[in-house]
Amino acid sequence: MYNLSVPISDEDILQLKVGDSVSLSGVIITGRDTVHKWMFDTFIKKTRQPEADDLEIYQAIKPLLNAGALYHCGPVVAGLETGDYRFVAAGPTTSIREEPYQSDIMHHFNLKAVIGKGGMGPETLAACHQVPGAYLHAIGGAASLIAQTVQRVIDVHKLEFGVPEAMWVIEVKDLPLVVTMDAHNNSIHAEVKTRSMVELEKLFAL
Amino acid sequence: MCDLTHNFIELIRLTSTDLPPDVEQALTEARDRESPGSAAKSAMDTILQNVAMARKNSTPICQDTGTPIFYVQHPEGWSTQALREQIWTAVAEATTRTYLRPNAVNAISGVNSGNNLGDDAFPTIHFEEVKGDELIVDLMLKGGGCENVGVQYSLPERRLGAGRDMEGVRKVVLDAVHQAQGMGCAPGVLGVAIGGDRGSSYYGSKEALFRKMDEPNPDPQLATLEERLTEEANQLGIGPMGFGGETTLLGVKIKGMHRLPASFFVSVSYMCWAHRRRRMIVRGSEILYL
């Protein structure tokens, strides 16, 4: 079991191997489908002009993502009326939908840890090697348990994207994760997919 | 007709926060099958801890509370319009109480309605008039991660060498499990419809998921196929969360339907391990939650 805290150093990342358990603490940001597309279109590919508070938010999240962690999560949040936010349920969402954006976002922000579920593809694995970074798998559906590791909600950006799609800045303590893609080109997801394909072919041949 | 809004809120709370006993039992058995010290075992331990915590704290088992899908069987004389309005009110209130995440996003504008009320299909409510004097309401919460790995095949399927017979059905179902890997939050439950048109077939695949884990298919041929598919899917070794392991599926539920001569659809709905379904029965003044 590795205890990691944000900011995460290159040494921290390089020691991680697939299958390792990690306990993560510190300030992280949630971001999923709308956030990835917004980051990519506005600040990386620049196919859309920054609008409204885009630049201000960019400046606010940059230092948090630098050597930081992005969590693919659309939480259930209490206190929406008062602004006294509290995470009620906060498991990971399926990460593969962010595959078209993740590699560029990791490079752009010097992102060290991508947290989600289900794993990601070859481009993200290559980025894990280059940045270096790691994909840390949270247990899908373990939402009540994970919410207990959220100590406080520090801020929220782009709440107009909707509660699940907003960027929630949260402080976590001992968030339980498993390394499933490391900086050394190993992916449990790729291995399992290949192995299960061999089994599938055997079953088809029966 | 009485106002059941509060009872619908309780049905939603129960469904979102407390897994049905048959599903929890299946998860416990799956945990016990994984090897000690494995990532799969650890994932199953976390899943079961989370189930207990959600029940104790009355908080959602999973943050993706999905599309609320209601199946309402009502006796003659009940107003479906009144029931629909009560369900809508209950869904909005359950969202305020954080039993549900605001999930209804207008696909054109991108705006989240904030209260889980979208259009006629969000929440989804099916009404059916039945004989007798009991009102039976089944609720299923099915999240987007597992909904996304659902798939519909049209047989024959050349890529898989799957023809228009039960062997073809077997091949496409196993392919669906392989394609899903851990992305639907394995170990899941498959709802499979054989036949129907594109719409009714998917609908049938979800309906099949209401059958309990320990309840075999009444059709012996399909019961055998369900068992075989579960066993063979587990031979794929995808395991909990796709970490590799013994249990990839908790079970398979099949519904046989009628098809057009030209069509042979096999629809697969993948339900994640957090198989949230509950039933409410209104019998006179008595209200039961199962």
XYZ file of C-alpha atoms in Angstrom:
496
model
C 0.000 0.000 0.000
C 1.357 3.396 -1.058
C 0.291 6.605 0.621
C 0.257 9.339 -1.980
C -0.433 12.991 -1.398
C -1.060 15.811 -3.831
C 1.120 17.348 -5.263
C 2.425 14.042 -6.602
C 6.102 13.804 -7.544
C 7.641 11.920 -10.472
C 9.336 9.586 -7.972
C 5.947 8.785 -6.451
C 4.567 7.898 -9.866
C 7.566 5.906 -11.071
C 7.514 3.577 -8.070
C 3.886 2.560 -8.785
C 3.215 -0.730 -10.561
C -0.066 -2.156 -11.780
C -1.839 -4.043 -8.998
C -0.525 -1.757 -6.234
C -3.000 -0.340 -3.737
C -2.835 3.401 -3.192
C -4.305 5.626 -0.525
C -4.580 9.172 -1.858
C -4.875 12.372 0.184
C -4.973 16.045 -0.705
C -6.842 18.456 -2.947
C -8.174 17.002 -6.204
C -10.703 18.105 -8.840
C -13.618 16.210 -10.356
C -14.124 16.431 -14.091
C -15.953 14.289 -16.605
C -17.430 14.488 -20.090
C -18.364 18.173 -20.358
C -15.211 19.324 -18.537
C -12.893 17.283 -20.755
C -14.484 18.653 -23.922
C -14.451 22.192 -22.503
C -10.739 21.985 -21.578
C -9.835 20.414 -24.900
C -11.816 22.776 -27.163
C -11.030 25.981 -25.255
C -7.434 25.638 -24.102
C -5.797 22.824 -26.059
C -7.238 22.687 -29.601
C -8.597 26.231 -29.191
C -11.503 25.585 -31.555
C -13.729 27.726 -29.356
C -13.030 31.154 -27.868
C -12.926 31.482 -24.080
C -16.183 32.975 -22.835
C -17.509 34.455 -19.602
C -15.410 33.136 -16.678
C -13.475 30.536 -18.716
C -10.052 32.211 -18.366
C -10.528 32.947 -14.701
C -11.393 29.285 -14.032
C -8.464 28.141 -16.142
C -6.114 30.176 -13.933
C -7.753 28.751 -10.806
C -7.509 25.083 -11.831
C -4.048 25.173 -13.434
C -2.078 25.140 -10.177
C -4.374 22.456 -8.747
C -3.953 20.150 -11.732
C -0.174 20.721 -11.934
C 1.258 17.535 -10.357
C -2.329 16.897 -9.320
C -5.172 14.438 -9.784
C -8.353 14.589 -11.855
C -11.239 12.420 -10.714
C -13.803 11.142 -13.249
C -16.770 11.553 -10.944
C -20.254 13.039 -11.012
C -21.192 13.233 -7.340
C -24.431 13.533 -5.413
C -24.031 16.753 -3.439
C -26.086 18.087 -0.520
C -26.386 21.751 0.413
C -27.107 23.071 -3.078
C -29.563 25.661 -1.710
C -27.178 27.078 0.900
C -23.807 26.615 -0.810
C -22.688 24.644 2.241
C -21.785 21.703 0.023
C -21.310 18.151 1.254
C -20.531 15.044 -0.822
C -23.149 12.336 -0.263
C -22.170 9.800 -2.939
C -19.062 10.034 -5.085
C -17.985 6.894 -6.927
C -16.095 6.981 -10.237
C -17.672 7.189 -13.687
C -16.522 5.142 -16.705
C -13.267 6.683 -17.928
C -13.010 5.405 -21.484
C -15.269 8.198 -22.768
C -12.439 10.651 -22.041
C -9.894 8.727 -24.107
C -10.029 11.226 -27.008
C -8.987 14.059 -24.647
C -7.073 12.549 -21.729
C -3.584 12.332 -23.172
C -3.549 15.995 -24.264
C -5.016 17.111 -20.943
C -2.375 15.178 -18.994
C 0.409 16.814 -21.001
C -1.136 20.286 -20.942
C -1.668 20.455 -17.184
C 1.159 18.112 -16.069
C -1.510 15.887 -14.567
C -0.028 12.999 -12.584
C -3.048 10.926 -11.684
C -6.246 10.172 -13.529
C -8.826 8.529 -11.269
C -11.819 6.673 -12.630
C -13.101 3.224 -13.432
C -13.015 0.738 -16.287
C -9.586 1.791 -17.535
C -8.455 3.789 -20.565
C -6.852 3.129 -23.932
C -3.415 3.209 -25.583
C -3.139 7.020 -25.882
C -3.651 7.532 -22.168
C -1.238 4.687 -21.428
C 1.377 6.432 -23.603
C 0.747 9.705 -21.757
C 1.209 7.871 -18.431
C 4.647 6.874 -19.684
C 5.579 10.313 -21.018
C 4.284 12.742 -18.366
C 4.814 10.467 -16.228
C 1.480 9.642 -14.637
C -0.761 6.782 -13.596
C -4.359 5.684 -13.910
C -5.775 4.946 -10.489
C -8.902 2.810 -10.383
C -11.557 3.541 -7.785
C -14.169 0.888 -7.015
C -17.146 1.533 -9.272
C -20.368 1.999 -7.378
C -18.676 2.372 -3.985
C -20.175 5.829 -3.750
C -21.196 6.100 -0.108
C -17.856 4.734 1.053
C -15.816 7.056 -1.165
C -17.899 10.083 -0.101
C -16.711 9.413 3.457
C -13.135 10.117 2.356
C -14.103 13.606 1.164
C -13.158 15.880 4.040
C -14.528 19.065 2.553
C -15.701 20.747 -0.597
C -13.387 23.682 -1.203
C -14.908 25.168 -4.339
C -16.995 24.436 -7.403
C -16.517 25.694 -10.959
C -18.953 25.553 -13.861
C -21.937 24.515 -11.780
C -24.008 25.510 -14.817
C -22.747 22.274 -16.454
C -25.004 20.543 -13.875
C -24.100 18.918 -10.539
C -22.588 15.741 -12.074
C -20.592 17.635 -14.721
C -19.243 20.540 -12.638
C -15.627 20.755 -11.415
C -15.729 20.146 -7.690
C -12.543 21.024 -5.830
C -12.394 18.629 -2.896
C -9.996 17.559 -0.194
C -9.810 13.796 0.217
C -8.190 11.716 2.912
C -7.196 8.102 2.273
C -9.142 7.644 -0.944
C -8.693 3.887 -1.698
C -7.442 3.167 -5.238
C -5.714 0.487 -7.294
C -3.068 1.219 -9.932
C -4.359 -0.366 -13.142
C -2.210 1.597 -15.635
C 1.310 2.607 -14.667
C 4.089 4.771 -16.088
C 5.911 1.702 -17.382
C 3.437 0.867 -20.181
C 1.541 -1.744 -18.175
C -2.243 -1.874 -18.208
C -4.314 -4.451 -16.349
C -7.184 -3.555 -18.691
C -5.208 -4.416 -21.825
C -3.951 -7.647 -20.227
C -7.415 -8.778 -19.111
C -8.907 -7.922 -22.489
C -6.307 -10.005 -24.325
C -6.594 -12.917 -21.902
C -10.386 -12.947 -22.001
C -10.286 -12.882 -25.819
C -8.325 -16.138 -25.789
C -10.990 -17.667 -23.521
C -13.782 -16.326 -25.740
C -12.228 -17.941 -28.797
C -12.009 -21.249 -26.940
C -15.700 -21.031 -26.051
C -16.601 -20.179 -29.663
C -14.698 -23.239 -30.852
C -16.756 -25.624 -28.675
C -57.663 7.040 -4.815
C -55.175 8.063 -2.139
C -52.131 10.261 -2.617
C -49.076 7.992 -2.726
C -46.415 10.685 -3.206
C -44.764 9.960 0.155
C -44.798 6.256 -0.538
C -43.135 6.812 -3.889
C -40.427 8.857 -2.125
C -39.881 5.945 0.261
C -39.734 3.500 -2.661
C -37.062 5.668 -4.321
C -35.091 6.020 -1.059
C -35.152 2.280 -0.491
C -34.170 1.479 -4.073
C -31.270 3.940 -4.136
C -29.834 3.184 -0.702
C -30.584 -0.452 0.128
C -29.701 -3.262 -2.276
C -32.263 -6.112 -2.541
C -31.292 -9.088 -0.297
C -30.992 -11.539 -3.213
C -28.443 -9.286 -4.944
C -26.434 -8.744 -1.767
C -26.419 -12.511 -1.218
C -25.095 -13.081 -4.743
C -22.354 -10.476 -4.133
C -21.361 -12.133 -0.849
C -21.069 -15.496 -2.598
C -18.999 -13.866 -5.360
C -16.663 -12.324 -2.783
C -16.103 -15.720 -1.194
C -15.119 -17.227 -4.539
C -12.241 -14.779 -5.157
C -8.745 -15.723 -4.024
C -7.472 -14.165 -0.798
C -5.238 -11.151 -1.327
C -6.384 -10.569 -4.922
C -7.486 -7.190 -6.282
C -10.791 -8.886 -7.147
C -11.374 -9.945 -3.534
C -10.461 -6.497 -2.273
C -12.896 -4.913 -4.782
C -15.697 -7.218 -3.615
C -14.931 -6.400 0.038
C -15.164 -2.688 -0.750
C -18.431 -3.231 -2.637
C -20.004 -5.069 0.305
C -18.761 -2.485 2.829
C -20.265 0.218 0.658
C -23.619 -1.602 0.477
C -23.736 -1.794 4.288
C -22.712 1.845 4.680
C -25.289 3.106 2.184
C -28.028 1.204 4.011
C -26.917 2.509 7.423
C -26.599 6.143 6.308
C -29.495 6.124 3.855
C -27.210 7.466 1.116
C -27.081 6.316 -2.523
C -25.209 3.032 -3.072
C -23.945 4.531 -6.329
C -23.848 8.231 -7.242
C -25.230 7.364 -10.657
C -28.841 6.837 -9.714
C -29.543 6.417 -13.406
C -32.840 6.733 -15.166
C -35.643 5.952 -12.715
C -37.667 3.229 -14.470
C -41.116 2.571 -13.013
C -43.358 -0.340 -13.973
C -46.827 0.278 -12.575
C -49.469 -2.472 -12.547
C -52.759 -0.973 -11.504
C -56.273 -2.311 -11.008
C -59.176 -0.995 -13.063
C -60.257 2.506 -12.104
C -56.930 4.023 -11.080
C -55.985 7.277 -12.744
C -52.642 6.854 -14.485
C -52.442 10.628 -14.865
C -52.706 11.097 -11.092
C -50.133 8.351 -10.492
C -47.800 9.938 -13.022
C -48.032 13.323 -11.304
C -47.393 11.766 -7.893
C -44.347 9.936 -9.244
C -43.025 13.161 -10.785
C -43.434 15.024 -7.492
C -41.762 12.173 -5.620
C -38.825 12.048 -8.057
C -38.194 15.802 -7.694
C -38.441 15.607 -3.894
C -36.161 12.545 -3.749
C -33.615 14.573 -5.738
C -33.776 17.409 -3.199
C -33.253 14.863 -0.433
C -30.173 13.511 -2.333
C -31.585 10.020 -2.793
C -31.209 10.747 -6.503
C -28.597 12.711 -8.430
C -30.001 15.274 -10.864
C -29.581 13.247 -14.035
C -31.974 14.579 -16.686
C -29.910 16.423 -19.292
C -31.644 18.000 -22.285
C -29.777 16.400 -25.170
C -30.284 19.433 -27.424
C -29.439 22.307 -25.081
C -27.168 20.415 -22.678
C -29.052 21.832 -19.696
C -29.584 19.604 -16.656
C -33.129 20.130 -15.348
C -31.822 19.785 -11.793
C -34.762 17.747 -10.519
C -34.692 14.564 -12.619
C -37.776 15.616 -14.544
C -37.162 15.626 -18.262
C -39.765 14.447 -20.709
C -42.247 11.564 -20.994
C -39.374 9.073 -20.940
C -37.481 10.646 -18.018
C -38.415 9.264 -15.563
C -39.650 6.253 -17.515
C -43.086 5.065 -16.368
C -44.834 2.036 -17.836
C -48.483 1.520 -16.920
C -50.387 -1.716 -17.256
C -53.923 -2.426 -16.090
C -54.174 -5.768 -14.301
C -56.860 -7.906 -12.694
C -57.270 -7.881 -8.913
C -57.192 -4.997 -6.460
C -53.474 -4.566 -5.727
C -51.338 -1.738 -7.064
C -47.816 -3.016 -7.759
C -45.015 -0.587 -8.500
C -41.564 -1.828 -9.476
C -38.705 0.630 -9.601
C -35.299 0.096 -11.150
C -32.403 2.554 -11.062
C -30.010 1.798 -13.886
C -26.898 3.936 -14.232
C -25.280 5.216 -17.411
C -22.027 3.259 -17.173
C -23.781 -0.062 -17.512
C -26.431 1.305 -19.872
C -23.633 2.330 -22.246
C -22.303 -1.234 -22.546
C -25.718 -2.607 -23.506
C -25.855 -3.814 -27.104
C -28.313 -5.102 -29.681
C -27.368 -7.743 -32.242
C -29.146 -8.563 -35.468
C -28.675 -12.218 -36.397
C -27.033 -13.546 -38.438
C -23.919 -11.762 -37.176
C -21.129 -12.579 -39.572
C -18.180 -11.293 -37.510
C -18.988 -13.783 -34.758
C -20.290 -16.575 -36.953
C -23.567 -16.320 -35.082
C -26.590 -17.740 -36.915
C -30.299 -17.605 -36.206
C -30.396 -20.246 -33.492
C -29.669 -20.608 -29.789
C -25.984 -21.202 -30.542
C -25.939 -17.826 -32.316
C -27.617 -16.243 -29.283
C -24.969 -17.791 -27.035
C -22.146 -16.337 -29.140
C -23.460 -12.785 -29.229
C -24.210 -12.751 -25.498
C -20.660 -13.896 -24.705
C -19.347 -11.263 -27.114
C -21.360 -8.603 -25.265
C -19.759 -9.646 -21.978
C -16.307 -9.540 -23.545
C -16.914 -6.111 -25.070
C -18.170 -4.753 -21.742
C -15.040 -5.900 -19.855
C -15.205 -4.147 -16.450
C -16.792 -0.963 -17.820
C -20.342 -1.795 -16.764
C -19.184 -2.292 -13.151
C -18.682 -6.055 -13.118
C -19.811 -8.425 -11.739
C -23.131 -7.531 -13.323
C -26.388 -9.182 -14.304
C -27.442 -9.514 -17.946
C -30.980 -8.972 -19.102
C -31.342 -10.584 -22.526
C -34.312 -10.407 -24.864
C -34.492 -12.778 -27.827
C -36.849 -11.477 -30.505
C -39.066 -8.419 -30.648
C -38.420 -5.315 -32.743
C -35.586 -2.925 -31.923
C -37.679 -1.054 -29.352
C -39.634 -3.871 -27.717
C -36.519 -6.035 -27.581
C -34.547 -3.564 -25.473
C -37.636 -3.024 -23.320
C -37.886 -6.802 -22.824
C -34.214 -7.032 -21.853
C -34.825 -4.565 -19.000
C -38.027 -6.296 -17.934
C -36.062 -9.548 -17.584
C -33.882 -7.859 -14.948
C -36.825 -7.673 -12.541
C -36.675 -11.436 -12.015
C -34.857 -12.276 -8.774
C -31.334 -13.686 -8.763
C -32.395 -17.020 -7.277
C -35.507 -17.371 -9.431
C -34.869 -19.652 -12.422
C -36.422 -19.095 -15.826
C -39.838 -20.832 -16.030
C -38.876 -22.118 -19.498
C -36.505 -25.099 -18.961
C -34.641 -24.465 -22.230
C -33.973 -20.839 -21.284
C -33.146 -21.815 -17.692
C -30.417 -24.105 -19.042
C -29.132 -21.363 -21.361
C -29.043 -18.856 -18.491
C -26.933 -21.214 -16.398
C -24.603 -22.051 -19.238
C -24.079 -18.410 -20.195
C -23.336 -17.409 -16.598
C -20.796 -20.206 -16.265
C -19.137 -19.484 -19.607
C -19.046 -15.714 -19.031
C -17.219 -16.406 -15.782
C -14.666 -18.512 -17.677
C -13.648 -15.303 -19.481
C -11.898 -14.267 -16.257
C -12.725 -10.548 -16.552
C -13.655 -10.469 -12.876
C -14.866 -7.728 -10.531
C -14.180 -4.241 -11.981
C -12.323 -5.969 -14.842
C -9.364 -6.637 -12.524
C -9.384 -10.328 -13.514
C -11.057 -12.903 -11.298
C -13.623 -15.625 -10.839
C -16.904 -13.730 -11.132
C -17.629 -11.671 -14.220
C -21.408 -12.098 -14.097
C -23.722 -12.752 -11.165
C -26.367 -14.106 -13.503
C -28.223 -13.960 -16.810
C -31.984 -13.365 -17.172
C -33.541 -14.168 -20.542
C -36.891 -13.230 -21.989
C -38.155 -15.009 -25.102
C -40.275 -12.843 -27.421
C -41.850 -13.005 -30.865
C -40.085 -11.633 -33.899
C -40.804 -10.766 -37.494
C -39.720 -13.382 -40.026
C -37.108 -10.933 -41.335
C -35.713 -9.879 -37.944
C -33.835 -11.729 -35.252
C -32.727 -9.300 -32.564
C -30.855 -10.218 -29.433
C -30.802 -7.307 -26.986
C -28.472 -7.265 -24.028
C -28.953 -4.888 -21.110
C -26.064 -4.956 -18.671
C -26.985 -4.198 -15.081
C -24.074 -3.253 -12.837
C -23.464 -5.066 -9.538
C -25.481 -2.286 -7.865
C -28.661 -3.894 -9.181
C -31.141 -1.508 -7.585
C -34.712 -2.695 -7.924
C -37.510 -2.618 -5.398
C -41.247 -3.244 -5.339
C -44.091 -1.484 -3.560
C -47.496 -3.124 -3.147
C -50.597 -1.181 -2.176
C -53.275 -3.504 -0.854
C -56.175 -1.496 0.533
C -54.730 0.607 3.343
C -51.687 -1.632 3.647
C -48.457 -0.663 1.883
C -45.592 -3.113 1.550
C -42.033 -2.490 0.365
C -40.148 -5.518 -0.934
